[in-house]
XYZ file of C-alpha atoms in Angstrom:
637
model
C -66.842 -26.292 8.861
C -67.320 -23.181 6.798
C -65.442 -21.157 9.354
C -62.651 -23.780 9.421
C -62.430 -23.760 5.613
C -62.335 -19.999 5.647
C -59.603 -20.002 8.250
C -57.726 -22.671 6.192
C -58.042 -20.647 2.991
C -56.983 -17.527 4.815
C -53.951 -19.244 6.291
C -53.001 -20.643 2.892
C -53.324 -17.210 1.384
C -51.146 -15.693 4.180
C -48.619 -18.492 3.712
C -48.415 -17.776 -0.025
C -47.973 -14.088 0.620
C -45.274 -14.808 3.200
C -43.504 -17.019 0.777
C -43.542 -14.319 -1.870
C -42.375 -11.740 0.613
C -39.605 -13.952 1.902
C -38.386 -14.838 -1.576
C -35.036 -13.248 -2.107
C -34.800 -10.743 -5.012
C -32.424 -11.681 -7.763
C -28.822 -10.768 -7.044
C -26.907 -8.295 -9.139
C -25.045 -11.209 -10.717
C -28.296 -12.951 -11.665
C -29.413 -9.738 -13.402
C -26.334 -9.594 -15.606
C -27.708 -9.111 -19.128
C -25.269 -11.587 -20.644
C -24.068 -14.752 -19.097
C -20.311 -15.195 -19.641
C -18.718 -18.624 -19.628
C -15.496 -17.034 -18.359
C -16.038 -13.936 -16.282
C -12.278 -13.915 -15.735
C -11.455 -13.149 -19.360
C -14.700 -11.819 -20.818
C -15.273 -9.258 -18.118
C -12.164 -8.946 -15.853
C -9.840 -9.113 -18.867
C -10.459 -5.375 -19.350
C -9.659 -4.763 -15.614
C -6.439 -6.766 -15.876
C -5.324 -4.907 -18.968
C -6.084 -1.630 -17.186
C -4.067 -2.625 -14.159
C -1.104 -3.761 -16.253
C -1.047 -0.465 -18.186
C -1.564 1.678 -15.083
C 1.207 -0.053 -13.120
C 3.581 0.245 -16.090
C 2.782 3.999 -16.181
C 3.244 4.385 -12.394
C 6.540 2.556 -12.187
C 7.790 4.348 -15.278
C 7.291 7.590 -13.470
C 8.584 6.196 -10.153
C 11.875 4.791 -11.433
C 12.914 8.065 -13.037
C 12.046 10.553 -10.326
C 15.236 10.663 -8.283
C 17.546 11.109 -11.247
C 15.264 13.560 -12.995
C 15.138 15.759 -9.876
C 18.891 15.660 -9.532
C 20.075 15.808 -13.075
C 17.391 17.877 -14.817
C 16.075 20.077 -11.990
C 19.431 20.432 -10.249
C 18.254 19.355 -6.788
C 20.526 17.756 -4.205
C 20.431 14.034 -3.454
C 18.867 14.728 -0.069
C 16.090 16.917 -1.572
C 15.406 14.385 -4.386
C 15.250 11.347 -2.042
C 13.148 13.159 0.541
C 10.674 14.577 -1.912
C 10.341 11.174 -3.615
C 9.599 9.507 -0.290
C 7.095 12.283 0.599
C 5.375 11.739 -2.745
C 5.219 7.942 -2.124
C 3.722 8.745 1.287
C 0.973 10.748 -0.410
C 0.409 7.922 -2.866
C -0.301 5.554 -0.001
C -2.372 8.052 1.932
C -4.768 8.962 -0.880
C -6.388 5.444 -0.980
C -8.183 6.575 2.177
C -9.939 9.230 0.143
C -10.490 6.879 -2.800
C -12.057 4.202 -0.605
C -14.309 6.723 1.076
C -15.563 8.311 -2.164
C -16.093 4.922 -3.821
C -17.825 3.186 -0.946
C -19.989 6.038 0.275
C -20.438 8.527 -2.601
C -19.786 7.586 -6.262
C -19.158 3.902 -6.575
C -15.997 2.209 -7.842
C -16.170 2.705 -11.574
C -16.903 6.483 -11.535
C -14.183 6.967 -8.871
C -11.598 5.144 -10.993
C -12.407 6.967 -14.194
C -12.550 10.412 -12.617
C -9.256 10.069 -10.771
C -7.814 8.214 -13.701
C -8.323 11.350 -15.826
C -6.565 13.431 -13.076
C -3.761 10.845 -13.165
C -3.501 11.133 -16.992
C -3.205 14.944 -16.732
C -0.396 14.519 -14.204
C 1.520 12.183 -16.535
C 1.138 14.668 -19.301
C 2.400 17.582 -17.134
C 5.488 15.546 -16.173
C 6.201 14.990 -19.837
C 5.839 18.746 -20.548
C 8.128 19.566 -17.613
C 10.785 17.108 -18.919
C 11.043 18.687 -22.419
C 14.300 20.481 -22.899
C 12.568 23.718 -24.034
C 10.706 23.833 -20.741
C 13.671 22.773 -18.663
C 15.459 25.841 -20.023
C 13.076 27.802 -17.774
C 13.905 26.006 -14.492
C 11.262 27.684 -12.251
C 8.470 26.933 -14.750
C 9.568 23.332 -15.120
C 9.690 22.867 -11.327
C 6.222 24.331 -10.872
C 4.697 22.095 -13.572
C 6.555 19.036 -12.237
C 5.556 19.485 -8.592
C 1.835 20.137 -9.438
C 1.668 17.176 -11.816
C 3.471 14.840 -9.366
C 1.680 15.734 -6.175
C -1.563 17.388 -7.234
C -2.476 14.944 -10.002
C -0.562 11.684 -9.946
C -0.276 11.466 -6.161
C -4.000 11.776 -5.657
C -5.042 9.935 -8.859
C -3.017 6.730 -8.391
C -4.029 6.405 -4.733
C -7.751 6.713 -5.497
C -7.399 4.073 -8.240
C -5.325 1.822 -6.013
C -8.066 1.253 -3.550
C -10.736 0.419 -6.080
C -9.413 -1.437 -9.168
C -8.975 -4.889 -7.612
C -12.319 -4.554 -5.769
C -14.081 -3.675 -9.004
C -12.638 -6.815 -10.516
C -13.708 -8.918 -7.505
C -17.192 -7.515 -7.709
C -17.727 -9.297 -11.031
C -17.714 -12.855 -9.638
C -20.883 -14.364 -8.214
C -19.923 -15.648 -4.722
C -22.690 -18.269 -4.898
C -21.347 -19.771 -8.143
C -18.553 -22.303 -7.506
C -17.088 -21.839 -10.979
C -16.891 -18.058 -10.590
C -15.509 -18.354 -7.061
C -12.592 -20.404 -8.482
C -12.178 -17.815 -11.248
C -11.943 -15.066 -8.665
C -8.990 -16.831 -6.951
C -7.325 -17.072 -10.386
C -8.078 -13.405 -11.006
C -5.931 -12.340 -8.016
C -3.031 -14.389 -9.371
C -3.234 -12.722 -12.760
C -3.700 -9.305 -11.139
C -0.469 -9.934 -9.291
C 1.230 -10.915 -12.500
C 0.096 -7.786 -14.228
C 1.560 -5.617 -11.418
C 4.956 -7.286 -11.662
C 5.033 -7.255 -15.474
C 4.366 -3.541 -15.441
C 7.076 -2.985 -12.856
C 9.617 -5.186 -14.597
C 9.105 -3.384 -17.951
C 9.375 0.021 -16.304
C 12.553 -0.825 -14.342
C 13.959 -2.585 -17.368
C 13.364 -0.644 -20.563
C 12.119 2.739 -19.297
C 14.977 3.062 -16.785
C 17.470 2.755 -19.609
C 15.479 4.954 -21.966
C 15.327 7.772 -19.378
C 19.117 7.959 -18.890
C 20.590 6.743 -22.218
C 17.882 7.359 -24.738
C 17.631 4.903 -27.622
C 18.484 4.556 -31.283
C 15.654 6.881 -32.204
C 15.510 8.984 -29.011
C 18.404 11.307 -28.158
C 19.661 11.097 -24.510
C 18.586 14.680 -23.810
C 14.994 13.611 -24.654
C 15.132 10.424 -22.563
C 13.013 11.569 -19.619
C 10.574 13.351 -21.957
C 10.119 10.149 -23.969
C 9.745 8.058 -20.822
C 7.066 10.325 -19.294
C 5.302 10.637 -22.684
C 5.193 6.832 -22.977
C 3.743 6.740 -19.450
C 1.070 9.243 -20.486
C 0.076 7.142 -23.584
C 0.033 4.000 -21.529
C -2.239 5.610 -18.905
C -4.606 6.703 -21.698
C -4.576 3.103 -22.907
C -5.365 1.962 -19.331
C -8.487 4.141 -19.209
C -9.572 3.009 -22.691
C -9.326 -0.630 -21.647
C -11.511 0.022 -18.650
C -14.008 1.925 -20.692
C -14.307 -0.783 -23.326
C -15.562 -3.233 -20.713
C -18.002 -0.840 -19.068
C -21.186 -2.501 -20.444
C -20.076 -5.865 -19.004
C -19.323 -4.655 -15.449
C -21.476 -5.220 -12.460
C -21.358 -1.895 -10.669
C -22.217 -2.194 -6.944
C -23.794 1.078 -5.902
C -22.251 3.003 -2.991
C -23.909 2.122 0.269
C -21.431 1.313 2.974
C -20.636 3.889 5.644
C -17.850 1.814 7.073
C -15.167 4.509 7.158
C -17.658 7.025 8.418
C -18.693 4.540 11.127
C -15.074 4.099 12.272
C -14.490 7.846 12.427
C -17.853 8.533 14.097
C -17.431 5.930 16.837
C -13.878 6.910 17.737
C -14.743 10.649 17.648
C -17.764 10.164 19.902
C -15.863 7.970 22.347
C -12.845 10.202 22.625
C -14.326 12.318 25.553
C -15.478 9.249 27.451
C -12.752 6.714 26.810
C -8.931 7.227 27.167
C -8.119 4.553 24.566
C -10.369 6.071 21.915
C -8.916 9.512 22.720
C -5.329 8.391 22.332
C -6.073 6.514 19.096
C -7.563 9.675 17.635
C -4.506 11.603 18.906
C -2.338 9.025 17.173
C -3.989 9.568 13.842
C -3.790 13.324 14.247
C -0.110 13.089 15.075
C 0.511 10.959 11.965
C -1.132 13.721 9.847
C 0.919 16.394 11.690
C 4.049 14.474 10.977
C 3.166 14.206 7.293
C 2.511 17.935 7.120
C 5.785 18.867 8.917
C 7.714 16.499 6.587
C 6.265 18.203 3.506
C 7.285 21.584 4.782
C 10.784 20.187 5.641
C 11.150 18.716 2.168
C 10.528 21.965 0.363
C 12.285 24.255 2.816
C 15.753 25.622 2.302
C 16.509 26.082 5.996
C 15.304 24.486 9.183
C 14.989 21.011 7.663
C 16.631 19.142 10.495
C 14.430 20.718 13.171
C 11.289 20.128 11.135
C 12.181 16.539 10.311
C 13.068 15.780 13.987
C 9.668 17.199 15.055
C 8.003 15.068 12.318
C 9.896 12.042 13.652
C 8.812 12.696 17.220
C 5.159 13.129 16.201
C 5.273 9.815 14.220
C 6.966 8.008 17.150
C 4.407 9.181 19.675
C 1.640 8.181 17.308
C 3.061 4.746 16.931
C 3.186 4.378 20.733
C -0.454 5.632 20.970
C -1.627 2.947 18.576
C 0.517 0.114 20.123
C -0.440 0.877 23.731
C -4.074 1.956 23.414
C -4.959 -0.405 20.510
C -4.741 -3.195 23.150
C -7.522 -1.585 25.241
C -11.280 -1.372 25.025
C -12.969 1.659 23.549
C -16.427 0.696 24.736
C -18.207 2.664 27.502
C -20.009 0.879 30.323
C -22.578 3.620 30.423
C -23.987 2.279 27.101
C -25.356 -0.736 28.892
C -27.603 1.425 31.072
C -28.855 3.826 28.323
C -32.605 3.665 27.832
C -33.164 6.833 25.925
C -33.569 6.774 22.152
C -30.709 9.182 21.771
C -28.044 10.563 24.031
C -26.143 13.795 23.324
C -22.384 13.654 23.747
C -20.442 16.868 22.873
C -23.384 17.959 20.729
C -23.138 14.738 18.650
C -26.306 12.670 18.370
C -25.552 9.010 19.172
C -27.578 6.069 17.998
C -29.726 4.042 20.397
C -27.705 2.092 22.944
C -27.995 -1.361 21.253
C -27.060 -0.037 17.836
C -24.207 2.056 19.336
C -22.925 -1.051 21.091
C -22.945 -2.963 17.847
C -21.022 -0.184 16.131
C -18.598 -0.084 18.971
C -18.021 -3.848 18.935
C -17.350 -3.707 15.254
C -14.923 -0.793 15.474
C -13.212 -2.482 18.465
C -12.011 -5.233 16.057
C -10.451 -2.586 13.828
C -8.830 -0.976 16.876
C -7.422 -4.341 17.794
C -5.346 -4.485 14.577
C -3.827 -1.038 15.187
C -0.798 -2.315 17.208
C 0.045 -4.695 14.425
C -0.402 -1.821 11.896
C 1.894 0.464 13.920
C 4.705 -2.084 13.913
C 4.645 -2.312 10.135
C 5.428 1.422 9.804
C 9.127 1.001 10.596
C 9.165 -1.877 8.176
C 7.678 0.469 5.543
C 10.668 2.723 6.113
C 13.007 -0.173 5.385
C 11.104 -1.218 2.228
C 11.019 2.325 0.845
C 14.860 2.398 0.842
C 14.843 0.469 -2.460
C 13.710 3.416 -4.558
C 15.499 6.032 -2.441
C 18.839 5.495 -0.769
C 19.605 2.012 -2.229
C 19.592 3.662 -5.642
C 22.057 6.319 -4.545
C 24.492 3.669 -3.367
C 24.087 1.628 -6.546
C 24.839 4.571 -8.787
C 28.264 4.944 -7.168
C 29.262 1.398 -7.845
C 30.937 0.233 -11.096
C 27.938 0.151 -13.424
C 29.919 -0.421 -16.609
C 28.918 -3.337 -18.926
C 31.442 -2.373 -21.598
C 33.729 0.598 -22.157
C 30.814 2.620 -23.563
C 27.665 1.206 -21.865
C 26.360 1.273 -18.317
C 23.598 -0.348 -16.376
C 21.209 2.425 -15.157
C 21.249 2.434 -11.323
C 17.422 2.564 -11.248
C 17.296 -0.624 -13.261
C 18.456 -2.687 -10.283
C 14.949 -2.118 -8.884
C 13.854 -4.912 -11.240
C 15.404 -7.411 -8.849
C 12.651 -6.749 -6.304
C 9.665 -7.914 -8.434
C 11.682 -10.703 -9.979
C 12.714 -11.939 -6.558
C 9.078 -11.803 -5.411
C 7.898 -13.865 -8.355
C 10.434 -16.558 -7.449
C 10.341 -16.366 -3.644
C 6.518 -16.641 -3.129
C 6.106 -20.146 -4.756
C 9.357 -21.255 -3.046
C 7.988 -20.246 0.338
C 4.511 -21.595 -0.272
C 5.487 -24.868 -1.885
C 8.890 -25.572 -0.239
C 9.820 -23.630 2.920
C 6.433 -23.535 4.677
C 5.636 -27.262 4.158
C 9.200 -28.167 5.268
C 8.695 -26.050 8.417
C 5.357 -27.774 9.042
C 7.012 -31.233 8.850
C 9.789 -30.202 11.293
C 7.708 -28.190 13.742
C 4.601 -30.336 13.377
C 2.473 -27.189 12.878
C 2.150 -24.694 10.013
C 3.863 -21.288 10.320
C 1.805 -18.681 11.967
C 1.169 -15.082 10.955
C 3.041 -14.048 14.071
C 6.066 -16.176 13.163
C 6.205 -15.002 9.542
C 5.987 -11.343 10.478
C 8.539 -11.722 13.324
C 10.981 -13.319 10.935
C 10.413 -10.634 8.360
C 10.899 -7.781 10.830
C 14.117 -9.354 12.170
C 15.456 -9.795 8.627
C 14.564 -6.159 7.851
C 16.722 -4.977 10.739
C 19.603 -7.233 9.574
C 19.523 -5.890 6.054
C 19.751 -2.292 7.248
C 22.974 -3.083 9.080
C 24.179 -5.092 6.095
C 23.649 -2.129 3.734
C 25.398 0.196 6.141
C 28.423 -2.101 6.173
C 28.204 -2.522 2.449
C 28.398 1.239 2.005
C 31.569 1.384 4.055
C 33.162 -1.316 1.846
C 31.957 0.468 -1.317
C 33.383 3.791 -0.194
C 36.762 2.269 0.733
C 37.058 0.542 -2.589
C 38.037 3.882 -4.110
C 37.074 5.548 -7.419
C 37.555 3.716 -10.698
C 40.385 4.826 -12.889
C 39.686 7.724 -15.225
C 37.019 9.399 -13.094
C 34.112 7.581 -14.736
C 30.694 8.865 -13.694
C 27.213 7.371 -13.567
C 25.240 8.638 -16.556
C 22.046 8.922 -14.505
C 23.207 10.968 -11.519
C 26.657 12.215 -12.559
C 28.196 10.651 -9.413
C 31.689 9.092 -9.579
C 31.805 5.338 -9.704
C 33.867 3.189 -7.295
C 35.712 -0.080 -7.730
C 32.858 -2.337 -6.556
C 30.805 -4.136 -9.173
C 27.079 -3.240 -9.331
C 26.093 -6.929 -8.940
C 27.162 -6.805 -5.268
C 24.021 -4.674 -4.687
C 21.657 -7.460 -5.750
C 21.578 -9.253 -2.301
C 19.992 -6.327 -0.516
C 17.278 -6.040 -3.130
C 16.582 -9.794 -2.877
C 16.749 -9.635 0.987
C 14.188 -6.879 1.247
C 12.018 -8.789 -1.247
C 12.076 -11.754 1.033
C 10.974 -9.571 3.953
C 8.086 -8.317 1.797
C 6.943 -11.882 1.182
C 6.986 -12.573 4.891
C 5.444 -9.331 6.053
C 3.264 -7.817 3.415
C 1.428 -10.962 2.229
C 0.756 -11.825 5.903
C -0.444 -8.305 6.554
C -3.047 -8.613 3.789
C -4.334 -11.705 5.548
C -4.326 -10.127 8.925
C -6.202 -7.010 7.816
C -8.738 -9.205 6.109
C -9.510 -11.883 8.624
C -9.455 -9.829 11.864
C -12.311 -7.385 11.039
C -15.979 -7.721 10.278
C -17.088 -8.094 6.594
C -18.245 -4.457 6.126
C -14.977 -3.035 7.596
C -12.529 -5.009 5.412
C -12.051 -2.277 2.893
C -11.527 0.221 5.700
C -8.926 -2.064 7.317
C -7.088 -2.314 4.015
C -7.132 1.471 3.716
C -5.462 1.508 7.197
C -2.900 -0.971 5.875
C -2.056 1.371 2.990
C -1.966 4.318 5.376
C 0.752 2.628 7.428
C 2.778 2.133 4.226
C 2.365 5.907 3.688
C 3.753 6.573 7.219
C 6.630 4.293 6.469
C 7.638 6.356 3.442
C 7.136 9.401 5.642
C 9.723 7.943 8.043
C 12.158 7.411 5.170
C 11.929 11.065 4.257
C 12.346 12.065 7.878
C 15.498 9.962 8.253
C 16.893 11.275 4.915
C 16.409 14.895 6.018
C 17.637 14.310 9.589
C 20.876 12.762 8.286
C 21.159 15.092 5.334
C 24.592 16.392 6.424
C 25.942 12.905 5.983
C 24.372 12.337 2.557
C 26.072 14.628 0.028
C 25.603 14.290 -3.683
C 28.957 12.380 -3.728
C 28.599 9.580 -1.163
C 32.357 9.113 -1.246
C 32.695 12.154 0.990
C 29.746 11.327 3.236
C 28.600 8.767 5.797
C 25.155 7.562 4.573
C 25.828 4.378 6.586
C 24.940 6.417 9.789
C 21.388 6.596 8.503
C 21.182 2.862 7.779
C 22.563 2.018 11.238
C 19.996 4.319 12.834
C 17.090 2.707 10.846
C 18.501 -0.740 11.678
C 18.608 0.099 15.427
C 14.983 1.314 15.281
C 14.020 -1.846 13.396
C 15.578 -3.974 16.145
C 13.611 -2.084 18.830
C 10.514 -2.490 16.612
C 10.789 -6.309 16.247
C 11.533 -6.769 19.953
C 8.469 -4.678 20.925
C 6.387 -6.495 18.296
C 7.190 -9.916 19.765
C 6.372 -8.791 23.329
C 3.135 -7.044 22.399
C 1.800 -9.702 20.061
C 2.513 -12.450 22.541
C 0.709 -10.475 25.230
C -2.270 -9.994 22.897
C -2.000 -13.587 21.500
C -2.445 -11.920 18.124
C -1.848 -13.833 14.838
C -0.904 -16.994 16.564
C -2.947 -19.237 14.237
C -1.604 -20.463 10.924
C -2.677 -18.366 7.938
C -4.809 -20.417 5.578
C -5.391 -23.270 7.999
C -7.644 -21.677 10.591
C -7.437 -18.005 10.881
C -7.433 -16.027 14.094
C -10.247 -13.512 14.517
C -11.053 -11.167 17.374
C -14.066 -11.959 19.506
C -16.852 -9.404 19.735
C -15.354 -7.766 22.750
C -11.893 -7.685 21.095
C -10.237 -9.312 24.070
C -10.205 -12.947 23.147
C -9.600 -14.869 20.030
C -11.439 -17.601 18.250
C -10.419 -19.825 15.320
C -12.467 -19.549 12.125
C -12.113 -21.827 9.176
C -11.439 -20.944 5.583
C -15.022 -21.945 4.734
C -16.269 -19.344 7.208
C -14.426 -16.685 5.202
C -15.547 -18.055 1.877
C -19.219 -17.951 2.892
C -19.067 -14.229 3.593
C -19.495 -13.591 -0.107
C -17.234 -10.689 0.329
C -17.288 -8.359 -2.609
C -14.699 -6.011 -1.165
C -11.956 -8.743 -1.179
C -9.635 -6.065 0.069
C -7.134 -8.576 1.302
C -5.523 -8.579 -2.073
C -5.358 -4.736 -2.508
C -2.538 -3.463 -4.487
C -0.084 -1.394 -2.609
C 2.363 0.512 -4.547
C 5.178 -2.075 -4.434
C 5.419 -4.390 -7.416
C 5.059 -7.437 -5.164
C 1.536 -6.521 -4.098
C -0.863 -9.424 -4.263
């Protein structure tokens, strides 16, 4: 009996120890020093104010770039449009760097503040370059402008882009129903802040840049605009800093991006698909580099831009074709050693390597979809590039002495998005479901968006022919922003193409956020969103390539050119793109489930699909919440 009692006491003691050991440590949310009734406003209010101010600063810079480069720096329309698209490409590429540094090195808050300071310096340099006393020394102004734009703002805004919304999402406890609801509301307000900043920039700052104001002379318009952007960015950083004591700061731990690179790099010598995917990424980078050289070169632009276009096209084919294949290696199943050496790279044990490969396979599986969105990105980027050139040669007069700044028409994009999303969600999609007896699928939405994108490129090409044939207005009246002669076609006729592209954005981009979120494992969601932003970067890169390649048809005065040739070429490419998309996605059976009703996710081997419910996603307690990442368009959710 004594032995039994001792055994019982020992077992009880062991059980108590096991219970203590198995007890979960308090979460970072449980350890928050102060409990806030409303995390949305008491904590994330600072993040929302920061986002509003940062987006206002960004779009304030963005709307004025083309005209500043033409009117103040004396560059041609081709150079201005090409360099602007190249800069946009950098803005969308730098989130890869920002995500890596935040996730694996510094954490989100230090990354945002560090690159935010770099961003602030860039805004200040642009203001300096825009001052008339500096513009008097053209070479000095150009040097300051280029360094501030590319070296500071281009890197700074991208690094911020990939982390601000995730920092906000980190503040909500995923096990608290109230905070989970607040997090959904946070994304809606985040979206509103983006669009408010964009609308203010395209509204007031676009006019200030060109016309000045009652207290700002017209020759100081760009200086005042960029100076306001500098002050607003300083305010953004101050807002973020004021809330620092309230933030939950998740320490860097994930090696998701490193895992993706490591697995693909190790597989490249043993697997053709992995090799071609790596080639594709390398060709994208080569295309970007060639395009930068072409944008700043005086001669040889056409050849360089064509080479860049070929490199991008081959890269797209690599991702479309080989993203459908397996990157796994059968030899892994037979490995019994603790390590194997492949090309002098130490590989993990076979079971761990297989898990890594299975996870990366799901990312590889979204690459064909990602590749098809690149041509769409080229269409979307036309709003701030060549659409503006056409608009500025329409009749922009409001009265005999006042004009609508051509850049101001960009406001119709965010305004249309604000209207169209609730119309689609509350009206069009439910109506479709009643008629088709099933909700619209991600495949269907994207197919419709890509087809409409092709249509709008042909529409704009025909519109340009009509505009040019309308003839100049009487009296040789010129646009105040670009100095281009106006034609007898009212500026309001440009609105349909802005609204049309906005509709495409609602169908494609919102669906893409969903796809890049649901199709990959939890720890790779941020990496997948970085790939999403990278494809936007390559779309802007394509815009620059087309602009340079058709440069001979895009003179400063479009009345003596044929810019419609470029739009017809982009439209033709967009038609090929949507046809290939339909064929490939049907073959893969990718995105065939209705978003929000039962989302399609790749199986572990990446070859089949299974349906997962919304509750499955909610239970992930995903702090990355990258599906709502802000891209650089005002419609970003």
